[in-house]
Structures are given as C-alpha cells and as structure tokens.
CSV table of C-alpha atoms in Angstrom, one decimal:
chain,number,residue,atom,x,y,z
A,1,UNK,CA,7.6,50.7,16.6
A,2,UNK,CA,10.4,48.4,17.8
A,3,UNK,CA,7.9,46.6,19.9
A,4,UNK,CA,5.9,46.0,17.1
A,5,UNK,CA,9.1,44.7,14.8
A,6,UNK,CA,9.9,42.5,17.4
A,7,UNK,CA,6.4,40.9,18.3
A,8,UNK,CA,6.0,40.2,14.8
A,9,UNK,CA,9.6,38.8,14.5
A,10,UNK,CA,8.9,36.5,17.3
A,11,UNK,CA,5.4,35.2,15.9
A,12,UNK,CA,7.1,34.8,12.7
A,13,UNK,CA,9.6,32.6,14.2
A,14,UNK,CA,7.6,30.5,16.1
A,15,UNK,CA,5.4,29.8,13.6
A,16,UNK,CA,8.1,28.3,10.8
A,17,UNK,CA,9.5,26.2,14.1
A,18,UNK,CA,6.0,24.9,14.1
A,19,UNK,CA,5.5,25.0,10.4
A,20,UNK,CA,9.5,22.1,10.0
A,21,UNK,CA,8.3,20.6,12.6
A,22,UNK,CA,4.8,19.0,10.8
A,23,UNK,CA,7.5,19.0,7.5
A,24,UNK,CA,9.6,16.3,9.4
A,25,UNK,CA,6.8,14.8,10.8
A,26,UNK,CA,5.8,14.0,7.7
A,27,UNK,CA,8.9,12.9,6.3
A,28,UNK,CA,9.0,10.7,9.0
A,29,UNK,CA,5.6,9.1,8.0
A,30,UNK,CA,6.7,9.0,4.3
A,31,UNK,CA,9.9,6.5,5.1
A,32,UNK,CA,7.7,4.0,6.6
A,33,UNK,CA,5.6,3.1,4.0
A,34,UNK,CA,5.7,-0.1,1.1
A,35,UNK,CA,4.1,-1.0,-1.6
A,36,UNK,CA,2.7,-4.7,-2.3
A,37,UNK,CA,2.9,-5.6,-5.8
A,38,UNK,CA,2.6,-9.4,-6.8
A,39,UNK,CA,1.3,-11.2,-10.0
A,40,UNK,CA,-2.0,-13.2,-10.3
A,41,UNK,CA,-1.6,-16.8,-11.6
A,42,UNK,CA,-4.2,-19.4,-12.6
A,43,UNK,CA,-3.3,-22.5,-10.0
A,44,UNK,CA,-3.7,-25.6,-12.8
A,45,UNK,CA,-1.9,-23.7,-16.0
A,46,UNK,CA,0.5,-21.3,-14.5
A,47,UNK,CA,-1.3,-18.3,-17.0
A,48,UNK,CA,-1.6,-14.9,-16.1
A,49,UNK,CA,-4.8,-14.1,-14.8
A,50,UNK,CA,-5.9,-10.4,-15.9
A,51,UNK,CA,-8.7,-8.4,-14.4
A,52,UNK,CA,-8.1,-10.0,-11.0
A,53,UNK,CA,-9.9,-8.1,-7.8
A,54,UNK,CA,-6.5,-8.0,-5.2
A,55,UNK,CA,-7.8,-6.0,-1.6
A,56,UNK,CA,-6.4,-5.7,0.8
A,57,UNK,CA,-9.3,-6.2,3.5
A,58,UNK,CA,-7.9,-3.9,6.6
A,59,UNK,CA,-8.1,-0.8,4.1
A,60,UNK,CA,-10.6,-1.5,1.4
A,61,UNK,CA,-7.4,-0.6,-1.2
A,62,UNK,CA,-7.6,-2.0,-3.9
A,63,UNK,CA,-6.1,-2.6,-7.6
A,64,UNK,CA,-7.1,-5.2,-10.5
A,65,UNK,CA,-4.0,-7.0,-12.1
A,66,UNK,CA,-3.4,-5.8,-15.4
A,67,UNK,CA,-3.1,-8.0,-18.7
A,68,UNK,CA,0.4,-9.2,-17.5
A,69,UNK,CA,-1.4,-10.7,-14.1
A,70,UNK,CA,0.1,-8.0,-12.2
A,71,UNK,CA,-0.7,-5.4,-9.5
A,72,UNK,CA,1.0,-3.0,-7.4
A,73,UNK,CA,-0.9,-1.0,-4.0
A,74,UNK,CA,1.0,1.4,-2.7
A,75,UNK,CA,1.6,3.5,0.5
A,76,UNK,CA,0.9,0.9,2.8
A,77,UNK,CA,2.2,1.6,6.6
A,78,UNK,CA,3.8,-1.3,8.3
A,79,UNK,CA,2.0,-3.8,9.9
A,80,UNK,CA,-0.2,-6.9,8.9
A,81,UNK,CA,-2.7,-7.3,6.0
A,82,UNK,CA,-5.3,-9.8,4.8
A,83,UNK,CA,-4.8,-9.6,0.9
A,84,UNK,CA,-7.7,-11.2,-1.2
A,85,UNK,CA,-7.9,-11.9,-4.5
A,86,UNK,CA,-10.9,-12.7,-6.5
A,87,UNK,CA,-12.2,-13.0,-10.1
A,88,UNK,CA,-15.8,-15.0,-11.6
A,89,UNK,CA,-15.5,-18.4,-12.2
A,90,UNK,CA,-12.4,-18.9,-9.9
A,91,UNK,CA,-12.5,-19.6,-5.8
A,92,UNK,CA,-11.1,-16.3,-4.0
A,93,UNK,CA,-8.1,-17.0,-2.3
A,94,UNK,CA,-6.9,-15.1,1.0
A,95,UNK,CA,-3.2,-14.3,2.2
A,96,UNK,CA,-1.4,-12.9,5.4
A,97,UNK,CA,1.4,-10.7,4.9
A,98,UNK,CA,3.0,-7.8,6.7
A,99,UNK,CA,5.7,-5.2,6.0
A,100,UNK,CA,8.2,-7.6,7.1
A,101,UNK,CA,7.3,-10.4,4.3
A,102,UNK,CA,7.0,-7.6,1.6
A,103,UNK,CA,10.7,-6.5,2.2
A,104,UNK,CA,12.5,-9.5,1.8
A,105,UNK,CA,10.2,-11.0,-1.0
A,106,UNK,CA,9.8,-9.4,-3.8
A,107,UNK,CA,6.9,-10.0,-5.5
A,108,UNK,CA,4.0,-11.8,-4.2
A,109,UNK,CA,2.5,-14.9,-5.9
A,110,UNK,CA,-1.4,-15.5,-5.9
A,111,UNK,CA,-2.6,-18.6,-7.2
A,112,UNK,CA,-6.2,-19.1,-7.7
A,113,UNK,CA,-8.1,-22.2,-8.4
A,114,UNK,CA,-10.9,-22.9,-11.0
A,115,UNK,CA,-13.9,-23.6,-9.9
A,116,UNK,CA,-15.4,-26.8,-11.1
A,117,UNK,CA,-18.6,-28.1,-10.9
C-alpha cells in the first residue's frame, strides 16, 4: 500500500513539473509578441480610406481598415514583415517593417495612390 502511495505521489509530481514547465513556456512566447495597427490614407487628399485590404504577406493575416482608415493585426512574433495594402481603383502599395519599427512608432501610415488613366 505504501508503495503504491508513493508511486502515485511521484507520477503526480513529475507530471505538474512537466505540466509549469509548458505554462512558462508559454508565457514566455506570449511576451514576445506585437500588434501592427496603422491607418490607411488616400496619398493626394489625406482622407481616410475604409475597406482597405492590409496583409501581411509572410502570414496571410489579414484585417480591412475600418471607416476611420484604421486597422490593427495582432500577435505578431518578432521579426520582419512585408505589409501590403490594397483597395479597387487605387495602386497597392507594399512596406517593410519589423518588430523593431513597430515599437518605437506608433502607428503606421499607408498612403495609397489613385490610379489614373
């Protein structure tokens, strides 16, 4: 009986070590990831632009910018990105950032131009 008490003691043990350990694991993951939110902005005017297509092109994420011209995608993991942005009747535009860009600026400004024929 005491054998018993104290195999299942020890199995139970070892298995919440292993159980905190994927817990801070992933904490750990959760602190390094950032959001990119920017607003959309017709080039010639300066107006809003709603409805706007913004990827980013590593992940296929994706949001649209709302009636305000903005947009927010989050939990992005560090590293570098190719945003686009597109709507009809305008030329899609593409940007560089990384994680690095997105913490000291606040908000990202895409311009896009009109197309004209």
């Amino acid at each position: 009986m005491k054998k018993s008490i104290l195999l299942f003691t020890a199995f139970f043990m070892i298995s919440v070590a292993g159980y905190s350990g994927n817990i801070k694991e992933s904490a750990k993951e959760a602190e390094f990831t950032f959001s990119v939110s920017g607003m959309v902005l017709d080039t010639s005017t300066g107006e809003a632009l709603a409805g706007v297509k913004v990827i980013l092109e590593e992940t296929d994420t994706h949001a649209y910018s709302d009636f305000d011209g903005k947009f927010v995608i989050n939990g992005l993991t560090s590293g570098d990105y190719t945003l686009s942005a597109s709507f009809i009747s305008y030329e899609s535009t593409f940007l560089t950032i990384n994680s690095d860009i997105i913490e000291d600026q606040k908000e990202i400004k895409v311009k896009l131009d009109k197309i004209t024929k």
